[in-house]
PDB file of C-alpha atoms in Angstrom:
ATOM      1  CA  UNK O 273      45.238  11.990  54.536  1.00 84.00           C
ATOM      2  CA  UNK O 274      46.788  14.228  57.412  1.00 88.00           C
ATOM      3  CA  UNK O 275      46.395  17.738  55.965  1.00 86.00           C
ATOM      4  CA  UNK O 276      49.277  20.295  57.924  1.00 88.00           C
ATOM      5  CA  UNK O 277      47.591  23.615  57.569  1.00 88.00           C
ATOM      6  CA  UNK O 278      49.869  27.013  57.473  1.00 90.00           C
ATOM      7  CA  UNK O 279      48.951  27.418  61.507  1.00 91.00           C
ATOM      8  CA  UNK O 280      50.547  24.219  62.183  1.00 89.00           C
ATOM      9  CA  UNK O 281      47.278  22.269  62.815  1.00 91.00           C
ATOM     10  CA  UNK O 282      47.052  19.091  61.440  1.00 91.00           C
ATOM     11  CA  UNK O 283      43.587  17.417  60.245  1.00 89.00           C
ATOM     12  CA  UNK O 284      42.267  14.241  59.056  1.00 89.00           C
ATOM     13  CA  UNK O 285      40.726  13.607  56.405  1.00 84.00           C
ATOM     14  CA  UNK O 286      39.503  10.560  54.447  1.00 83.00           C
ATOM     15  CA  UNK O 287      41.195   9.100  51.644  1.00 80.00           C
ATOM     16  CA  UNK O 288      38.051   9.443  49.071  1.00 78.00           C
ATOM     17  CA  UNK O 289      38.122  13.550  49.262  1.00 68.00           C
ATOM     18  CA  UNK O 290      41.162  13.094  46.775  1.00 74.00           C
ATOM     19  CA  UNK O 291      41.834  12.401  43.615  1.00 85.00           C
ATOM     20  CA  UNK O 292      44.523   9.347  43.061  1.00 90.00           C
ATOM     21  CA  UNK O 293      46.652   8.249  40.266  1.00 90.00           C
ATOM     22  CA  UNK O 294      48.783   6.281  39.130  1.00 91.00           C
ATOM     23  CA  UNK O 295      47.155   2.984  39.969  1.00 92.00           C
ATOM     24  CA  UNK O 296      47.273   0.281  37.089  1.00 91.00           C
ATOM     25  CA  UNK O 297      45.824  -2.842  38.765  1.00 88.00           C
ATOM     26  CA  UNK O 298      46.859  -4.379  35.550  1.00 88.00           C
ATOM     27  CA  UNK O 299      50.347  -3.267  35.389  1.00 91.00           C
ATOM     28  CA  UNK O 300      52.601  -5.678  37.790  1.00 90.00           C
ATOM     29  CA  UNK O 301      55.362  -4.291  39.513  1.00 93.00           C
ATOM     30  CA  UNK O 302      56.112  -0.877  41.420  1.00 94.00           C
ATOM     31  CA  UNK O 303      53.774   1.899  41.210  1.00 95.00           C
ATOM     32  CA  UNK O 304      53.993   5.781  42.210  1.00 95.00           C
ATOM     33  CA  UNK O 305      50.833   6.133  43.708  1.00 92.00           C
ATOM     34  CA  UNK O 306      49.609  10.089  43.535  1.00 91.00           C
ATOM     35  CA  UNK O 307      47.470  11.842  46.131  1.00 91.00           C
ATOM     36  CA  UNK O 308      46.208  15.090  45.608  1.00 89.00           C
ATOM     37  CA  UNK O 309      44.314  17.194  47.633  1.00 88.00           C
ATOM     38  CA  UNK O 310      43.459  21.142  47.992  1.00 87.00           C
ATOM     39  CA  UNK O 311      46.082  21.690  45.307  1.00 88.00           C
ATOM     40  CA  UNK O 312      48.730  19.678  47.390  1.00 89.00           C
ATOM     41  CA  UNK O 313      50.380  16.146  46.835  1.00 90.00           C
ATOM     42  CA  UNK O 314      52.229  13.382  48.219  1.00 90.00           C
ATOM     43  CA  UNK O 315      53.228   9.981  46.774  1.00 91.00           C
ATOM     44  CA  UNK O 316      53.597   6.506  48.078  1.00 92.00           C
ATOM     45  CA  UNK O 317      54.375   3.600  46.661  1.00 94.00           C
ATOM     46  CA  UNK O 318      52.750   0.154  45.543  1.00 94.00           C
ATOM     47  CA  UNK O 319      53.647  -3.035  44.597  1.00 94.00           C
ATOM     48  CA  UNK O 320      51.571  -4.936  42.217  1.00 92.00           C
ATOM     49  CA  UNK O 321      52.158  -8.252  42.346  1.00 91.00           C
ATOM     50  CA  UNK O 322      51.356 -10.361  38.850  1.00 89.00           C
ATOM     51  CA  UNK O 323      48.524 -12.845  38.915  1.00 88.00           C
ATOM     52  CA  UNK O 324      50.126 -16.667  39.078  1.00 90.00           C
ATOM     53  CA  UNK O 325      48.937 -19.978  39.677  1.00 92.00           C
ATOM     54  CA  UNK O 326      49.542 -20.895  43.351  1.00 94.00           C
ATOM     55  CA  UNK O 327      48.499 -24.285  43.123  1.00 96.00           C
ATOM     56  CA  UNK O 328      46.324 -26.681  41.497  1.00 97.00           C
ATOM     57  CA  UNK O 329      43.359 -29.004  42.364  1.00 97.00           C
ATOM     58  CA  UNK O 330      42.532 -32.810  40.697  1.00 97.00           C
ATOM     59  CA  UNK O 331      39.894 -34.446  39.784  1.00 97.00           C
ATOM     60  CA  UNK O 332      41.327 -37.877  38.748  1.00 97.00           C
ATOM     61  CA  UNK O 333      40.133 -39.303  35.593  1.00 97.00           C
ATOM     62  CA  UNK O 334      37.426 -42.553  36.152  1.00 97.00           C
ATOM     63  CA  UNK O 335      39.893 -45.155  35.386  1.00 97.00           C
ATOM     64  CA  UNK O 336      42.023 -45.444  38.076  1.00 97.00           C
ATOM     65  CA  UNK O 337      43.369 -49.844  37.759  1.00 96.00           C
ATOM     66  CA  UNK O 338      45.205 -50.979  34.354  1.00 96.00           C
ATOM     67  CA  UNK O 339      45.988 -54.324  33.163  1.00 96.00           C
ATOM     68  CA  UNK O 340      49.595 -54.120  32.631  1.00 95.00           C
ATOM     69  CA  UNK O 341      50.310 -53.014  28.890  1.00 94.00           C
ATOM     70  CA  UNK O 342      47.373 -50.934  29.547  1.00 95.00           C
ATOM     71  CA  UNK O 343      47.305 -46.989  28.164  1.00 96.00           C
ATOM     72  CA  UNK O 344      46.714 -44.430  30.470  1.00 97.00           C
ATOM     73  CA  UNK O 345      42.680 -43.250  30.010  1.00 97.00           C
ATOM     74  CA  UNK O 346      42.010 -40.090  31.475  1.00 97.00           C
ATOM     75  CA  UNK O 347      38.425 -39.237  30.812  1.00 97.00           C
ATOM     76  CA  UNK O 348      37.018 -37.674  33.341  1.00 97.00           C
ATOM     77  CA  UNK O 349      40.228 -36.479  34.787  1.00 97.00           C
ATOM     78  CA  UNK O 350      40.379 -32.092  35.615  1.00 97.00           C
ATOM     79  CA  UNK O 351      42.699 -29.577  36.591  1.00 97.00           C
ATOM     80  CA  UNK O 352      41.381 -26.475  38.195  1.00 97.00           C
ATOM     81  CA  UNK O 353      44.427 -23.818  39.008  1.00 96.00           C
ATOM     82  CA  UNK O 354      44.274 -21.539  42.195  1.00 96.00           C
ATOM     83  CA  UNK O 355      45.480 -17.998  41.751  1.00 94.00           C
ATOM     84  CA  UNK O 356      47.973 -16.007  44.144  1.00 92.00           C
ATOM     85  CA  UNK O 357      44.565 -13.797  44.474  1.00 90.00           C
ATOM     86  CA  UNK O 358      42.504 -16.413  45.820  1.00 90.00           C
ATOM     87  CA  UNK O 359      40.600 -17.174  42.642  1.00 93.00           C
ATOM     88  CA  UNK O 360      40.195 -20.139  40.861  1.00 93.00           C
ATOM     89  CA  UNK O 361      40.723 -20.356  37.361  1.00 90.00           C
ATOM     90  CA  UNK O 362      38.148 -22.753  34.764  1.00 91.00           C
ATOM     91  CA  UNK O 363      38.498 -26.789  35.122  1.00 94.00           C
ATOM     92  CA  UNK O 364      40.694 -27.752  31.929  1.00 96.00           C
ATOM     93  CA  UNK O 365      40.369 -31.604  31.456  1.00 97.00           C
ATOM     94  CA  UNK O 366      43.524 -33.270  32.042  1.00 97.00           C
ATOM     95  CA  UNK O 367      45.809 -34.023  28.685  1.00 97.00           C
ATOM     96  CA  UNK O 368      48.731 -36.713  28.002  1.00 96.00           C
ATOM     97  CA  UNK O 369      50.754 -33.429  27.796  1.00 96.00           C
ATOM     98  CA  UNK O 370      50.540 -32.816  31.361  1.00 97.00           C
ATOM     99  CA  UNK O 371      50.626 -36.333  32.404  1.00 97.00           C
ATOM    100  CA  UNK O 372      54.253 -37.967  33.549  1.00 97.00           C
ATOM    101  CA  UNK O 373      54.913 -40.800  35.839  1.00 96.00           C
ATOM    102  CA  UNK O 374      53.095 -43.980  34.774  1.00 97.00           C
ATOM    103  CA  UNK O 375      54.552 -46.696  33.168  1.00 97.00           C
ATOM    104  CA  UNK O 376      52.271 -49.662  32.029  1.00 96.00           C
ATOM    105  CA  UNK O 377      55.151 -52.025  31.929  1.00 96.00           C
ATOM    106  CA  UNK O 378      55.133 -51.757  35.642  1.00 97.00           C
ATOM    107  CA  UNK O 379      53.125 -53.698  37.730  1.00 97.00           C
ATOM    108  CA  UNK O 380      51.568 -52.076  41.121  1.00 97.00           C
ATOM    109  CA  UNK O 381      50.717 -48.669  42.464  1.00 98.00           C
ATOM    110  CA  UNK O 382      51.714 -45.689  40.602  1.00 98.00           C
ATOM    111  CA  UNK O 383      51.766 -42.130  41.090  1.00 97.00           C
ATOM    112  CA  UNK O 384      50.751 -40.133  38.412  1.00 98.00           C
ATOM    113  CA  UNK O 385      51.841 -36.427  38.258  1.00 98.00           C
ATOM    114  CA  UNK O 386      50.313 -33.754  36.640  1.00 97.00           C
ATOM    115  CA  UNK O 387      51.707 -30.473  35.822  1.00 97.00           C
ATOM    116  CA  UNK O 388      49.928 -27.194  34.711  1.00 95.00           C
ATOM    117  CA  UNK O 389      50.788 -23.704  34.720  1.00 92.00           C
ATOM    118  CA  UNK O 390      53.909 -24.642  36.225  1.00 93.00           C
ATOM    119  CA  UNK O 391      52.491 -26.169  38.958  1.00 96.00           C
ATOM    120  CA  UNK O 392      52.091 -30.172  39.926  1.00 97.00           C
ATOM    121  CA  UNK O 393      49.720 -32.480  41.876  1.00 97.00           C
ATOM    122  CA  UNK O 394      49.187 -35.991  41.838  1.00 97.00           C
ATOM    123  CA  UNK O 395      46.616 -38.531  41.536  1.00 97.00           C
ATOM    124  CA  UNK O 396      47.374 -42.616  42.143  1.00 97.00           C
ATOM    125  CA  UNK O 397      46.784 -45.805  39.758  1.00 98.00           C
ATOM    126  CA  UNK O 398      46.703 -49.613  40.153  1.00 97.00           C
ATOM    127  CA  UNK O 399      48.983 -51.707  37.681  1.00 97.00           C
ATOM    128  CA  UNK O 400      47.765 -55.577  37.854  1.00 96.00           C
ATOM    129  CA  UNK O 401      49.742 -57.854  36.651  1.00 96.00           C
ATOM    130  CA  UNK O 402      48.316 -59.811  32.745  1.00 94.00           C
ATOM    131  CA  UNK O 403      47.512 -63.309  33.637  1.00 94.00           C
ATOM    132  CA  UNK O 404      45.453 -65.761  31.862  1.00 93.00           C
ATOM    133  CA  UNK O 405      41.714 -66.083  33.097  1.00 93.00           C
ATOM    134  CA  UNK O 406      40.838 -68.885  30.831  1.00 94.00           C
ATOM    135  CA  UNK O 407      40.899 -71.133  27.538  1.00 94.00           C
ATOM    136  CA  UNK O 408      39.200 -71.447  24.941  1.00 94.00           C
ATOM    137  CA  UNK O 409      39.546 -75.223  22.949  1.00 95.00           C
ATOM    138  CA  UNK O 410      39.441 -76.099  19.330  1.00 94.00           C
ATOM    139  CA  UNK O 411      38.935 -79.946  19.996  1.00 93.00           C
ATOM    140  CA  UNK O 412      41.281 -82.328  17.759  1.00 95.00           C
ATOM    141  CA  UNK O 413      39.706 -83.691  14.358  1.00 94.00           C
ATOM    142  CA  UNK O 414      39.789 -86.970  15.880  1.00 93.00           C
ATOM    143  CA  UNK O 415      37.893 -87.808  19.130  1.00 92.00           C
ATOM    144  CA  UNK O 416      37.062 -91.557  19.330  1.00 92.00           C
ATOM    145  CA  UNK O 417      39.976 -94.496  20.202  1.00 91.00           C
ATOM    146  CA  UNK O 418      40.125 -97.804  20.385  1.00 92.00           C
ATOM    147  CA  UNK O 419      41.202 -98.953  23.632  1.00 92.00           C
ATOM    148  CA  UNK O 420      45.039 -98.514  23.995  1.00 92.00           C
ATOM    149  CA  UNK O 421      45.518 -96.046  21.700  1.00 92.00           C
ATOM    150  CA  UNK O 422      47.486 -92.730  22.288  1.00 91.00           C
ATOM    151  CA  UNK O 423      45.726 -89.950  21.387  1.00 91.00           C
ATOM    152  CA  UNK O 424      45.892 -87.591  18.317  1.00 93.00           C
ATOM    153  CA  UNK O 425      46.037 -84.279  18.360  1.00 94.00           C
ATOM    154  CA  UNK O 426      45.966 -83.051  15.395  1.00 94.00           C
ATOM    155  CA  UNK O 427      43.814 -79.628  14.795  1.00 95.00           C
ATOM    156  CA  UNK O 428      43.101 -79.244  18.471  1.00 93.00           C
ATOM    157  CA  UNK O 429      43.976 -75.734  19.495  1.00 96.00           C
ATOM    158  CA  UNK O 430      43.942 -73.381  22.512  1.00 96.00           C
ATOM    159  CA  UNK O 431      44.063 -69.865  22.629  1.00 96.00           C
ATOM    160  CA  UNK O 432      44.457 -68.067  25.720  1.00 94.00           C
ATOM    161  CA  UNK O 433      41.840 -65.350  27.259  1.00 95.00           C
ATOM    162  CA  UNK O 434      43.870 -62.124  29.442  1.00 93.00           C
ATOM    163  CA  UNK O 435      41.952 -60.656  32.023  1.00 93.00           C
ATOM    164  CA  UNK O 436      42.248 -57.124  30.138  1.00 90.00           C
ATOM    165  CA  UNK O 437      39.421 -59.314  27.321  1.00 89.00           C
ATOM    166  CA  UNK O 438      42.669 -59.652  25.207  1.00 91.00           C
ATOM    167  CA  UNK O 439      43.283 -62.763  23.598  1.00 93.00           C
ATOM    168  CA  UNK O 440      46.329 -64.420  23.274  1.00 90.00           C
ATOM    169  CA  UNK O 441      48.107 -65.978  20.321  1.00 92.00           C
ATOM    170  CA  UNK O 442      46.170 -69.595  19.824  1.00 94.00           C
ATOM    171  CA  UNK O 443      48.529 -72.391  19.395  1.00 95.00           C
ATOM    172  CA  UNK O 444      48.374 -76.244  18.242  1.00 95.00           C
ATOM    173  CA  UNK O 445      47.559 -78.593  21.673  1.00 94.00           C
ATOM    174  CA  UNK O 446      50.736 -80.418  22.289  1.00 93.00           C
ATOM    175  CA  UNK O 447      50.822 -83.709  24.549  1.00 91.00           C
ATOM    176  CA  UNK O 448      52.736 -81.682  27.569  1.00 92.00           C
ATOM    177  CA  UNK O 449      49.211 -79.584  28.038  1.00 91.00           C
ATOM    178  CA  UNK O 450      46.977 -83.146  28.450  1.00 91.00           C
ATOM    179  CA  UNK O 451      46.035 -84.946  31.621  1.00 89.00           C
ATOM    180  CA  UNK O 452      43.240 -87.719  32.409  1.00 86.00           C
ATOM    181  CA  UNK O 453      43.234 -89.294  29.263  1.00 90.00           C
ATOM    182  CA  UNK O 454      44.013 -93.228  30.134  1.00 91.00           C
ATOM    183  CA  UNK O 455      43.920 -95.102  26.538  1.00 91.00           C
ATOM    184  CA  UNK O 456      43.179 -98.403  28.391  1.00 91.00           C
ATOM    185  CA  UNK O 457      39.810 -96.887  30.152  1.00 91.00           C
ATOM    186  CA  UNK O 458      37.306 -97.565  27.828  1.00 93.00           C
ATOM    187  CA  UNK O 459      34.139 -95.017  28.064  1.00 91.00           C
ATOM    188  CA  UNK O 460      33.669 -90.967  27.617  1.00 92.00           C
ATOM    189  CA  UNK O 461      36.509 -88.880  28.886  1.00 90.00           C
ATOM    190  CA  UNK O 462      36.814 -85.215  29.972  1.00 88.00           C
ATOM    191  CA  UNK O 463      40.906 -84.294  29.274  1.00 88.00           C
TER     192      UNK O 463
END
């Protein structure tokens, strides 16, 4: 405060020898700010700006590769929000609400974006392709010949086995899946 006296002199004095008002840190925008001292006062004025999210800050959740057809999993996956203020606000987990950008059709990388409080960030995925890791093999009912015979396969089976643990529909063994067999070797066969 710069106190003008009656004599013209002109002092200084701290701030804390007067009484304020009109402060509402609570209250966003303009503010009369009132300064009173020795039975004198002057205004000023403030501008209280509201508390908002400035950014945010991921923690992306555990699962990070799919097998295409896969659902997004995002356990383990935060949000934490930055303020305008410089503080940071509690770690939310991360929903399906805030969640856009993946597609489990898709095959490859993704981005995944997440938006809270108005605010977005991103975190990637992995998309591999569904292929078949292996068979498993209901052998035909019948599974001895006599030399020059053709084979039968009736009741043999063969389901497939995804690489996501899925299992594919199982279907009746057709000739156009067989090799090795020669009906005029006589001995065991693998086909």
């Amino acid at each position: 405060i710069i106190a003008t006296y009656n004599d013209g002199s002109e002092e200084e004095k701290s701030i804390n020898l007067a009484t304020v008002s009109g402060y509402n840190p609570n209250q966003a925008g303009d503010q009369i700010i009132t300064v009173a001292y020795q039975g004198k006062t002057s205004t000023f004025i403030v501008k209280v700006i509201a508390r908002a999210v400035e950014s945010i800050t991921i923690t992306p959740p555990t699962k990070t590769e799919y097998i295409e057809g896969q659902d997004l999993v995002l356990t383990g996956g935060t949000v934490t929000a930055t303020y305008n203020d410089g503080s940071k606000g509690e770690t939310a987990d991360i929903t399906s609400a805030m969640i856009s950008g993946y597609d489990k059709t898709q095959v490859g990388p993704q981005t995944i974006t997440v938006t809270y409080e108005g605010k977005t960030n991103t975190f990637a995925v992995n998309v591999f392709a569904k292929v078949v890791t292996e068979i498993t093999i209901t052998a035909p009912a019948k599974t001895e010949y006599i030399e020059g015979q053709e084979l039968d396969l009736a009741g043999g089976t063969v389901t497939a086995i995804y690489n996501d643990g899925s299992k594919g529909e199982t279907v009746d063994i057709t000739s156009a899946m067989i090799k090795d067999y020669k009906p005029n070797q006589v001995g065991e066969q693998t086909v």
